[in-house]
CSV table of C-alpha atoms and ligand atoms in Angstrom, one decimal:
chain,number,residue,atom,x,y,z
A,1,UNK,CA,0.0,0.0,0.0
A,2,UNK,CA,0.9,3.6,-0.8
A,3,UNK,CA,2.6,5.7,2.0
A,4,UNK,CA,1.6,9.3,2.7
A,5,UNK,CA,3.8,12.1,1.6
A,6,UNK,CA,2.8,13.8,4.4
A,7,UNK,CA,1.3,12.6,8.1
A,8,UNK,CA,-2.6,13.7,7.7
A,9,UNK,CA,-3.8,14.6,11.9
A,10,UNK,CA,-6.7,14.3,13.5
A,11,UNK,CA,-8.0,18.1,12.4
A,12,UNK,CA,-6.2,20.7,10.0
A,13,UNK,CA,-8.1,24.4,10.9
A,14,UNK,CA,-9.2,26.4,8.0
A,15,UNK,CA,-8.2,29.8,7.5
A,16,UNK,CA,-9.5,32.2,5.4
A,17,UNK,CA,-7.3,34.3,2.8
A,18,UNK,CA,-4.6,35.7,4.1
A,19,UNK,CA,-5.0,39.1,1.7
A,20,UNK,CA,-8.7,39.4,3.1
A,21,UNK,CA,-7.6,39.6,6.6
A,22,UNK,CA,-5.2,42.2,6.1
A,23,UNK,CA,-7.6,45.7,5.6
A,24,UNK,CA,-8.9,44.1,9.2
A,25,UNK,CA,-5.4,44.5,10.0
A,26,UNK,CA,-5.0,47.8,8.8
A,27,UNK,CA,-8.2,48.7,10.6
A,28,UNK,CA,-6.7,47.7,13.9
A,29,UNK,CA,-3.4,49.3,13.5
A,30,UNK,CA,-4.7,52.7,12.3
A,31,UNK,CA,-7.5,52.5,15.1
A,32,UNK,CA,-5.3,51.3,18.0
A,33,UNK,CA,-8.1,49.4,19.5
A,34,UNK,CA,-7.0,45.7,20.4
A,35,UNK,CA,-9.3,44.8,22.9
A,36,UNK,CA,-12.1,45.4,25.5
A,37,UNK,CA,-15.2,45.1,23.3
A,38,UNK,CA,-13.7,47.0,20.4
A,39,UNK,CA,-15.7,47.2,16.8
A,40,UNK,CA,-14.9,43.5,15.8
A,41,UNK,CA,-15.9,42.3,19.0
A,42,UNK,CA,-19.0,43.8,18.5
A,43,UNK,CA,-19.6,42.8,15.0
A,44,UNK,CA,-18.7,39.2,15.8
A,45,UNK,CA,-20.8,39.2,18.5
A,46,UNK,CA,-24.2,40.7,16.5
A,47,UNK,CA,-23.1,38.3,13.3
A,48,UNK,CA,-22.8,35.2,15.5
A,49,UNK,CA,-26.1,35.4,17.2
A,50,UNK,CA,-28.0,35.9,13.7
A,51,UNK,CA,-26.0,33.3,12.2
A,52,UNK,CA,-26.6,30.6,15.1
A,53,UNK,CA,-30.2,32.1,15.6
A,54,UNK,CA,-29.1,33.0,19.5
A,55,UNK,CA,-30.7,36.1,21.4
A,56,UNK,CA,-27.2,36.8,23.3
A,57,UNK,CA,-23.4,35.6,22.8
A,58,UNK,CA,-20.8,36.9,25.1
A,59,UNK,CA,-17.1,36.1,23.0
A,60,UNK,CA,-14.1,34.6,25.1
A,61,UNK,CA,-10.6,33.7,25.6
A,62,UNK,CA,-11.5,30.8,24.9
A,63,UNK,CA,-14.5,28.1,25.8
A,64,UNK,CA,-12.7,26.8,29.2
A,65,UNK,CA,-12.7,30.4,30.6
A,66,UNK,CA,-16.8,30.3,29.3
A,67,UNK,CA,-17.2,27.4,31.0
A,68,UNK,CA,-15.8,28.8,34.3
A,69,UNK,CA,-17.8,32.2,33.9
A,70,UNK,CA,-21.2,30.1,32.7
A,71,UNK,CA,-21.2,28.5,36.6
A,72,UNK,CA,-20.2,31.7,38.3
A,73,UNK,CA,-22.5,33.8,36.7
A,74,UNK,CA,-25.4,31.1,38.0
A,75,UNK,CA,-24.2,31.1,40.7
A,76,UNK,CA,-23.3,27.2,41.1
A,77,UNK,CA,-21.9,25.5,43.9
A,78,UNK,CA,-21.7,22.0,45.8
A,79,UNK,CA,-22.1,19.0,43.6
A,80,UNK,CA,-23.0,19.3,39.7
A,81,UNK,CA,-23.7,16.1,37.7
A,82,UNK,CA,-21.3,15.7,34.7
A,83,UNK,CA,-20.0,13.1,32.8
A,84,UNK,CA,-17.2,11.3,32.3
A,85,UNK,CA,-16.6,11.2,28.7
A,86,UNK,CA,-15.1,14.7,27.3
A,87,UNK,CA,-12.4,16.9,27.3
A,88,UNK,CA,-10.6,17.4,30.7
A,89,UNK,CA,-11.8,20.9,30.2
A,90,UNK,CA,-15.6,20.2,31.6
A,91,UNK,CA,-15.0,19.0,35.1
A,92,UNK,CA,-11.6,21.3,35.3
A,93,UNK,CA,-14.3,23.8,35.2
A,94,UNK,CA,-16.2,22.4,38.3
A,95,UNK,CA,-13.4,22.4,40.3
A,96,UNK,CA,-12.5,26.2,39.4
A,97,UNK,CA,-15.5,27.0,40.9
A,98,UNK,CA,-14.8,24.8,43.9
A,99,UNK,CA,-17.6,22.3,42.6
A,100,UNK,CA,-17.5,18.8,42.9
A,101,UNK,CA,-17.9,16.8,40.2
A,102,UNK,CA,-20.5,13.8,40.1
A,103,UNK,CA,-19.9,11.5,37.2
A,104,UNK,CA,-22.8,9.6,35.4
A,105,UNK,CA,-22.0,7.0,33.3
A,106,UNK,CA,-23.1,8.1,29.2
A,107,UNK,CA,-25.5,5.9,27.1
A,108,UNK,CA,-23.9,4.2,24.0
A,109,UNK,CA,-25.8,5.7,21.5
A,110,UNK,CA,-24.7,8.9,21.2
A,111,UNK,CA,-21.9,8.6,24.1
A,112,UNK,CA,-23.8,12.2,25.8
A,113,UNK,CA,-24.8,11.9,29.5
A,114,UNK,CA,-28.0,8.7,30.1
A,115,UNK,CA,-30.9,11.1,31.5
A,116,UNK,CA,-31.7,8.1,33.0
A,117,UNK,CA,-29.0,8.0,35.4
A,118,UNK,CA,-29.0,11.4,36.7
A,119,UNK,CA,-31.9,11.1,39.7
A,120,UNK,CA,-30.3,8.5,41.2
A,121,UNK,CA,-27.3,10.6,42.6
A,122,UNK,CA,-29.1,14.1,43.4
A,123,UNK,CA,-28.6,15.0,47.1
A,124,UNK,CA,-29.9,18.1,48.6
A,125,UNK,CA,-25.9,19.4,47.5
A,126,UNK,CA,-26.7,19.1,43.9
A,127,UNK,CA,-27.3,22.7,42.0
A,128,UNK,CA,-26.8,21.9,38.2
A,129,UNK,CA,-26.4,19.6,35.3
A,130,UNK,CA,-23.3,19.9,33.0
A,131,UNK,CA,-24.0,18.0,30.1
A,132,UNK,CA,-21.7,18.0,26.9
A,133,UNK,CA,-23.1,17.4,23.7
A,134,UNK,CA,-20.0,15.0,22.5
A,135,UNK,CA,-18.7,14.7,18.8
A,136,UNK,CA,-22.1,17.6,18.2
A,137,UNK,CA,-25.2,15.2,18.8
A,138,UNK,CA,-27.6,16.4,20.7
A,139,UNK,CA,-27.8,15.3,24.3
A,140,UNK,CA,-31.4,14.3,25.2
A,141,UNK,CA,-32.3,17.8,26.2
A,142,UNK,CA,-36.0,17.2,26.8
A,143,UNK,CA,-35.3,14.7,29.2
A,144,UNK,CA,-32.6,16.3,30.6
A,145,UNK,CA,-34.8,19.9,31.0
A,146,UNK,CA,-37.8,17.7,32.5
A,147,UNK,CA,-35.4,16.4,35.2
A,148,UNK,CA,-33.9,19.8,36.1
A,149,UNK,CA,-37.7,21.5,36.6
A,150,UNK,CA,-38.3,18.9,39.0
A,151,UNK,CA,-35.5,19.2,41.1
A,152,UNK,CA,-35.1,23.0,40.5
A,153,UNK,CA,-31.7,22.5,38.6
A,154,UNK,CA,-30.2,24.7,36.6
A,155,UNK,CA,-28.6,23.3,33.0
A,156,UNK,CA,-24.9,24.7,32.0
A,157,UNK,CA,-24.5,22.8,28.3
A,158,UNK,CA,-20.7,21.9,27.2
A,159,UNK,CA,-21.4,22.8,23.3
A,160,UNK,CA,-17.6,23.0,22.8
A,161,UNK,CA,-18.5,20.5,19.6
A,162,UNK,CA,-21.8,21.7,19.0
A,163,UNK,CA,-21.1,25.2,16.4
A,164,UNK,CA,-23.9,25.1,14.2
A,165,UNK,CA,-25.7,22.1,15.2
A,166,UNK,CA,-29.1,22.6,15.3
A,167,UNK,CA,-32.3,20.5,16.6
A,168,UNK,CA,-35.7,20.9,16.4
A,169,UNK,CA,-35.1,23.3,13.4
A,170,UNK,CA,-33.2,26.2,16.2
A,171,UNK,CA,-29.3,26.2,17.9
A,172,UNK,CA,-29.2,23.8,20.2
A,173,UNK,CA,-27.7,26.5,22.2
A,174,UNK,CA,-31.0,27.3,22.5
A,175,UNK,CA,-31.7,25.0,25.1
A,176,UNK,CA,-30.9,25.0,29.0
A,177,UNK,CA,-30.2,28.1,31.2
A,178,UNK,CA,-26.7,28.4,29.5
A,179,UNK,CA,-24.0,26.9,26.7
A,180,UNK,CA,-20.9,27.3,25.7
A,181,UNK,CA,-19.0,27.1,22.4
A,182,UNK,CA,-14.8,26.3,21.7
A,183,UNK,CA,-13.7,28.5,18.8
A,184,UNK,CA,-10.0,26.9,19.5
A,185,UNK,CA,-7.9,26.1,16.5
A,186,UNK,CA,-9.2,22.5,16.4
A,187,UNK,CA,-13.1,23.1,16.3
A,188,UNK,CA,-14.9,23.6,13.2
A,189,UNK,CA,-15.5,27.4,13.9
A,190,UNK,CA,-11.8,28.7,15.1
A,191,UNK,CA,-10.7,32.1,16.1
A,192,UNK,CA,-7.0,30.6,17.0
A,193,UNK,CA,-8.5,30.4,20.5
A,194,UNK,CA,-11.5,31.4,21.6
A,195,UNK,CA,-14.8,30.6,22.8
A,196,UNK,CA,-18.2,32.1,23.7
A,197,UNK,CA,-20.8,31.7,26.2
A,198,UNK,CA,-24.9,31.9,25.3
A,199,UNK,CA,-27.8,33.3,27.2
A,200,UNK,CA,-31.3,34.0,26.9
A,201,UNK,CA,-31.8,37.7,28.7
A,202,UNK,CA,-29.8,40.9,28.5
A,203,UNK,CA,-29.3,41.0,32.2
A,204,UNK,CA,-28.0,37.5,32.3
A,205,UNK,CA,-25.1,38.6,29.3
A,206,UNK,CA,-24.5,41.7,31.3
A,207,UNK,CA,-23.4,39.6,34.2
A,208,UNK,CA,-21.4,37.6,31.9
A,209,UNK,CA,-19.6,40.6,30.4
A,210,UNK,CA,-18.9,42.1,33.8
A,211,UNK,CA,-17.3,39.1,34.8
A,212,UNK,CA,-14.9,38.5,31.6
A,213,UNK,CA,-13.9,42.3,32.6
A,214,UNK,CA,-12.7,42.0,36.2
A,215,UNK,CA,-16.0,42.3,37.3
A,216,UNK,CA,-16.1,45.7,36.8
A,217,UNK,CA,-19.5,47.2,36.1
A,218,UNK,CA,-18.4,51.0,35.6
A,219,UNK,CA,-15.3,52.8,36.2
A,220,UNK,CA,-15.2,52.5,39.4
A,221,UNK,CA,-18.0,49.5,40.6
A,222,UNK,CA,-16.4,46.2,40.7
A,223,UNK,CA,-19.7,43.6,41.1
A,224,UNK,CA,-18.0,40.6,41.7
A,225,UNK,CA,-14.1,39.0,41.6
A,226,UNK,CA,-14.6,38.6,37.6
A,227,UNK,CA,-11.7,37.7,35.5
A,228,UNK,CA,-9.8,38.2,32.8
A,229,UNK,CA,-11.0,36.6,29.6
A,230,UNK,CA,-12.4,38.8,26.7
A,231,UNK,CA,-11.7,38.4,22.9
A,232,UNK,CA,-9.3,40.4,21.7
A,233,UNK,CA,-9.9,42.5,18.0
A,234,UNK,CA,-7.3,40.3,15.9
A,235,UNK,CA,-9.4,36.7,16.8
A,236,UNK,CA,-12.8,38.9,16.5
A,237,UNK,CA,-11.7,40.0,12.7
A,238,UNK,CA,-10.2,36.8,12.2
A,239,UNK,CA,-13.8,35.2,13.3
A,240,UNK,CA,-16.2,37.7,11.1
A,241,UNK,CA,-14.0,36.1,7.9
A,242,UNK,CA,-14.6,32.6,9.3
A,243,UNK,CA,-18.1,33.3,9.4
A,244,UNK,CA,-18.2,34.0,5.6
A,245,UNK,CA,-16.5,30.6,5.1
A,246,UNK,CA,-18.7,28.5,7.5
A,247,UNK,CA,-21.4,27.0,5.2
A,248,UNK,CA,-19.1,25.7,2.6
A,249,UNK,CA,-16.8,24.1,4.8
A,250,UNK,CA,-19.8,22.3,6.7
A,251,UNK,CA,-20.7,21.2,3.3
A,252,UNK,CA,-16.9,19.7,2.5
A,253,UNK,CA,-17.2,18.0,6.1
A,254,UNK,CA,-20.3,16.1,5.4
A,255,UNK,CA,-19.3,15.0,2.1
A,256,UNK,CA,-16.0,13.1,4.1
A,257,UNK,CA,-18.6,12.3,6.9
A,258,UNK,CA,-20.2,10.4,3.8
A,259,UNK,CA,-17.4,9.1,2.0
A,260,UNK,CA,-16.1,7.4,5.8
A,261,UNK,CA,-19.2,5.7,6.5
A,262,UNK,CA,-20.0,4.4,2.9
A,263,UNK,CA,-16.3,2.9,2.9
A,264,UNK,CA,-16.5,1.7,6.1
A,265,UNK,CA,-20.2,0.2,6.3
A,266,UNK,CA,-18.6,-3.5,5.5
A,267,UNK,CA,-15.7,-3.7,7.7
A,268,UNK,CA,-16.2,-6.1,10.3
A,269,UNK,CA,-16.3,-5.1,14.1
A,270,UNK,CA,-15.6,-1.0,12.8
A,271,UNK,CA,-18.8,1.0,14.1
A,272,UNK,CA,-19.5,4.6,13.8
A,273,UNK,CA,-22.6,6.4,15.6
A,274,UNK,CA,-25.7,7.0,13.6
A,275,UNK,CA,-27.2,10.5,12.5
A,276,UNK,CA,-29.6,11.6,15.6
A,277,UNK,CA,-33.2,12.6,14.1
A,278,UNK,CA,-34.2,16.2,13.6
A,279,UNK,CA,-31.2,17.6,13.9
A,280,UNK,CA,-28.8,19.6,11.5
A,281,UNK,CA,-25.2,18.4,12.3
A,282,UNK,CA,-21.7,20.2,12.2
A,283,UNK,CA,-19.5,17.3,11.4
A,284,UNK,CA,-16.9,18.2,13.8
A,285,UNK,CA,-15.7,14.9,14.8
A,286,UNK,CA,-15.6,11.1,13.0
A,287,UNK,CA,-15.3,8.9,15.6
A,288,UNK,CA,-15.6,5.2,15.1
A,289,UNK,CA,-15.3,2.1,17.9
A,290,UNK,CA,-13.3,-0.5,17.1
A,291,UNK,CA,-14.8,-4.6,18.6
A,292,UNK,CA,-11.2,-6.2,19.5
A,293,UNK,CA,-13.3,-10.0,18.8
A,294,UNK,CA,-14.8,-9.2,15.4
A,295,UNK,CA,-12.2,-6.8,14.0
A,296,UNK,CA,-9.3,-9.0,15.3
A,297,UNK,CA,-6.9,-6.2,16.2
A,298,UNK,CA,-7.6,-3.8,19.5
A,299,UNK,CA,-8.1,-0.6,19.1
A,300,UNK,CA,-4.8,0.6,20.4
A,301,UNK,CA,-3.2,-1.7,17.7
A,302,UNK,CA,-4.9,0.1,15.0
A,303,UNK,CA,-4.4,3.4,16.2
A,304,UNK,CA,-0.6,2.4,15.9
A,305,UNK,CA,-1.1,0.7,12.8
A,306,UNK,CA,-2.5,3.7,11.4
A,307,UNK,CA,0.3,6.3,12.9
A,308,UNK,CA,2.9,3.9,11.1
A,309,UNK,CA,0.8,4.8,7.8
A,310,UNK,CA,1.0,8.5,9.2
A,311,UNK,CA,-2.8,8.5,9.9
A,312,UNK,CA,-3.1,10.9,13.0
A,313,UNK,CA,-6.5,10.0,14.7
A,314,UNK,CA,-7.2,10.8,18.3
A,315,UNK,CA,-8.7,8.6,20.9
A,316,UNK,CA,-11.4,11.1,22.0
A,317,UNK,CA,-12.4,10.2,24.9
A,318,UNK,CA,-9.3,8.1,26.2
A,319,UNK,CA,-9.2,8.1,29.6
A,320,UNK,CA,-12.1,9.2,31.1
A,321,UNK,CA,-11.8,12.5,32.9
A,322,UNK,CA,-13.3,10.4,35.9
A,323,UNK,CA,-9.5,7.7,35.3
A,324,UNK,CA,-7.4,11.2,36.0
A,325,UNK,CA,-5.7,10.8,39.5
A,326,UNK,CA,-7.3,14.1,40.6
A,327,UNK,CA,-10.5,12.8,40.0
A,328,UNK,CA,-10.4,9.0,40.9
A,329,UNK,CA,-10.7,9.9,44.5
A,330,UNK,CA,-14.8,10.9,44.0
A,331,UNK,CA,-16.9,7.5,44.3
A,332,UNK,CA,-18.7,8.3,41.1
A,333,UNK,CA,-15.5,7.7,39.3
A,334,UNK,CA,-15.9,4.5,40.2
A,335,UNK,CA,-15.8,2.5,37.0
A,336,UNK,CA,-17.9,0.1,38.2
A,337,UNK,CA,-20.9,2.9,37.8
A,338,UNK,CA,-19.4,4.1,34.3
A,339,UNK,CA,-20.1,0.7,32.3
A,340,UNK,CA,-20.9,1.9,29.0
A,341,UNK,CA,-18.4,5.6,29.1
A,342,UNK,CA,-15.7,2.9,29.9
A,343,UNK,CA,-16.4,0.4,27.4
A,344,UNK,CA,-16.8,3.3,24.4
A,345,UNK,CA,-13.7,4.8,26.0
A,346,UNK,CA,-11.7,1.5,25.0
A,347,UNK,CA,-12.5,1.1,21.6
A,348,UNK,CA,-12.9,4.4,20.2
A,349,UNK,CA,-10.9,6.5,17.1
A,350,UNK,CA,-11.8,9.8,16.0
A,351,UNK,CA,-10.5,9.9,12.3
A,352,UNK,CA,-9.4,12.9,10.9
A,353,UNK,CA,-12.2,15.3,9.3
A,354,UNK,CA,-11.6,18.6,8.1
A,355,UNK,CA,-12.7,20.7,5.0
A,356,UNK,CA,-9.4,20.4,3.3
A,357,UNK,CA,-9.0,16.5,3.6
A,358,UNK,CA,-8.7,15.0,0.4
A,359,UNK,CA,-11.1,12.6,-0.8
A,360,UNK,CA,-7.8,10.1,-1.8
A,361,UNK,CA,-6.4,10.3,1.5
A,362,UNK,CA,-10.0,9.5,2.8
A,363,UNK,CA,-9.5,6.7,0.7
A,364,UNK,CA,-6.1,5.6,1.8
A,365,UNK,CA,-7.2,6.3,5.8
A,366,UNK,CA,-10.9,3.8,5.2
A,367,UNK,CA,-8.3,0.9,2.8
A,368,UNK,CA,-5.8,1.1,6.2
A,369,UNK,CA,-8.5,0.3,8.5
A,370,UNK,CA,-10.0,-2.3,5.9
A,371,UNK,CA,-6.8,-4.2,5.8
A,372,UNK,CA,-6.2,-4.7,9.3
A,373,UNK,CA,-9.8,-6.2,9.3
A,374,UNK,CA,-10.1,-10.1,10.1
A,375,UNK,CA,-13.4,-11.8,9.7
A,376,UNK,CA,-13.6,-14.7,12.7
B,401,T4K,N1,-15.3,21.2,26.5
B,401,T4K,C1,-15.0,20.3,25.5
B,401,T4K,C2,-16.0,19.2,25.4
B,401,T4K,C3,-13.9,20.3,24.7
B,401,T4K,O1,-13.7,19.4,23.8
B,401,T4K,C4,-13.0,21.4,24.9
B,401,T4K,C5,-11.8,21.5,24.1
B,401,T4K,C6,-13.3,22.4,25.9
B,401,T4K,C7,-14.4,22.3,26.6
B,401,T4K,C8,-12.4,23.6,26.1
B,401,T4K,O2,-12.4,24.5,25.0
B,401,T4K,P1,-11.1,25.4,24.8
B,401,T4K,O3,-10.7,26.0,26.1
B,401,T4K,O4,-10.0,24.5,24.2
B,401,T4K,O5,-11.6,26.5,23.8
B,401,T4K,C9,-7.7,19.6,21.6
B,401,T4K,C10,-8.0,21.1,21.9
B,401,T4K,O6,-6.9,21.8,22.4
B,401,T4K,C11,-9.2,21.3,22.8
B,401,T4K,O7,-9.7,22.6,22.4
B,401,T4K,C12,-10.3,20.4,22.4
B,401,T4K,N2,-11.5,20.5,23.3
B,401,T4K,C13,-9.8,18.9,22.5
B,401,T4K,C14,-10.9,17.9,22.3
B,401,T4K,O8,-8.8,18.8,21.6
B,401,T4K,P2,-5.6,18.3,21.9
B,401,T4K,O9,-4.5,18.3,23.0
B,401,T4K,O10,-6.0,17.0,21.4
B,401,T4K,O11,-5.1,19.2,20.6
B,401,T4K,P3,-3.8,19.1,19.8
B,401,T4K,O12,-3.0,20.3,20.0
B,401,T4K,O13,-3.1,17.8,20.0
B,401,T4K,O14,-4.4,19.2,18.3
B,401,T4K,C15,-4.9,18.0,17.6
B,401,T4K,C16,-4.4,18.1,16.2
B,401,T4K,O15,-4.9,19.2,15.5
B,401,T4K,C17,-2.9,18.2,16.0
B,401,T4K,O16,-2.3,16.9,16.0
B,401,T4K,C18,-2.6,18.9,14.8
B,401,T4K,C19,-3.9,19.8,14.6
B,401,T4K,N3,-3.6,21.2,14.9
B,401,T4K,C20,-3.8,21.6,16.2
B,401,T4K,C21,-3.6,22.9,16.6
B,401,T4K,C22,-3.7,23.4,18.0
B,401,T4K,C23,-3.3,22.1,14.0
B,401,T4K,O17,-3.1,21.7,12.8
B,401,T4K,N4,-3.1,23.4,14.3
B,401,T4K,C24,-3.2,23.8,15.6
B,401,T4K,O18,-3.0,25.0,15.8
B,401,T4K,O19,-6.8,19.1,22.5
């Protein structure tokens, strides 16, 4: 088999042209306004809730620091139900905030937090839900919403993966008290870094853009210790010429999302998730699960397999946050309760997927796995 010329990774981020971005430059070099809500800011702020069809986005550093901001500005404490399978980032949040984390095990077909699991652990401690919508399906947010009215829970969503996604023909940002996005260089809307937080009133965003500013709330009114963590005017320009490219690049990312599963449908003991109903999805992530028996290889074999062919996939979610030292010592990292996060954790591959992946090296990536296939 043909080698690569050059390793392909997990993502590659799309930039737009380099000439457009440059009267943006010129713009914030004549103006002298880098930061603190400048014009861009602004724009990117008014283009981005039209184009997710969101009453209020408040831009960031990036999406941990949204994360972080989304709890304080709710107010959050004691225990908050999360889950297992994500980026470090989630729970890092939680504990920020001095929150502990309660892990609840995910269901398989989506890998997003089981609704169904979540009454069991509430305690007169709990104050919120932190759900993440993984790989951009939709988390069972009815479900989820019914469970938080009953117990008077608020819901902070983790839409880190979720840019564009929509359900039930609106954002799924749309839905719970709060979510946050991850513009970072590896998401499928990037600013370099960045990320943004969503709300549904004015006073709520307010809040939020007090406390991305030190807290202040006038010259001289500090409302609470906020931090540090607004966008500055390069990522905001760099994000309004994004915007323009957004549509066409989803469009690219399905077309790979297509070509993956068609090549892959036959292999024996390769899986990938299938498309949740009603919803409009961003592509962000190809993960498939790999079944050591029928596949005859374990995952970890074909992961190396396919770095020796200078295929770059990522196991997303490998370990579980809840496996991390700092977090093993809470009983509901027990894996014992986390059956199915663990078992999805073992066996999964996200495979590259990016607008500018060729369809050949799709090709090359689907005959690699195909090889390695034995049929018991
Ligand atoms: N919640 C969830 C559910 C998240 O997934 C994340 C972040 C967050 C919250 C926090 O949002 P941020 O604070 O990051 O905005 C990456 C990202 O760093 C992280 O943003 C992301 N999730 C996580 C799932 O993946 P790594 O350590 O896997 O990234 P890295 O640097 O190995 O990049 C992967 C590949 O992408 C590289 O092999 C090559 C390519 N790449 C990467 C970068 C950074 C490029 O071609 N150019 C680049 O600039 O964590």
């Amino acid at each position: 088999m043909d080698k690569l010329k050059s390793p392909i990774y997990v993502t590659k981020p799309s930039l737009p042209d380099l000439q457009d971005f440059l009267p943006y430059l010129e713009q914030i070099w004549e103006t002298k306004i880098l930061t603190n809500n400048g014009p861009f800011h602004k724009k990117l702020e008014s283009e981005l809730s039209e184009f997710l069809g969101v009453p209020y986005i408040s831009l960031f550093t990036n999406g941990t620091l949204a994360l972080v901001t989304a709890l304080q500005v709710l107010g959050i404490s004691g225990e908050v139900i999360t889950t297992p399978y994500s980026f470090v980032a989630t729970s890092h949040s939680l504990l920020w905030n001095n929150i502990k984390p309660v892990f609840v095990d995910i269901e398989s077909q989506f890998c997003n937090l089981d609704p169904e699991k979540i009454e069991h652990v509430i305690t007169p401690e709990t104050t919120a839900i932190l759900p993440v919508h993984v790989y951009g399906n939709p988390c069972k947010v009815e479900r989820i919403d019914e469970i938080a009215k009953k117990y008077g829970l608020k819901v902070i969503y983790d839409a880190a993966h979720a840019f564009g996604v929509n359900y039930n023909g609106q954002s799924i940002c749309n839905y719970g008290d709060i979510s946050i996005l991850s513009f970072h260089a590896t998401k499928v809307f990037n600013t370099m870094e960045g990320g943004a937080i969503i709300c549904h009133d004015a006073d709520t965003k307010k809040q939020i853009d007090f406390l991305k500013n030190f807290g202040f709330a006038g010259e001289t009114t500090i409302m609470a210790c906020g931090i540090n963590s607004k966008m500055n005017e390069m990522q905001a320009a760099f994000g309004l010429l994004q915007l323009k490219n957004h549509n066409a690049n989803n469009e690219k990312r399905r077309n790979i999302d297509q070509l993956y599963k068609q090549k892959l449908k036959e292999v024996n003991g390769i899986s990938f998730l299938a498309e949740p109903e009603n919803t409009t999805l961003n592509y962000s992530y190809f993960p498939i699960f790999v079944d050591e028996k029928k596949y005859g290889i374990s995952r970890d074999m074909l992961y190396e397999k396919l770095k020796e062919n200078g295929i770059y996939g990522r196991r997303y979610f490998y370990p579980l946050i809840s496996e991390f030292q700092m977090y093993k010592i809470y009983d509901s990292a027990n894996p014992a309760k986390l059956v199915n996060a663990s078992a999805v954790s073992q066996k999964v591959i996200c495979l590259p997927i990016y607008p500018d992946l060729d369809f050949k090296d799709v090709e090359f990536i689907t005959r690699c796995i195909s090889d390695y296939s034995c049929t018991p």
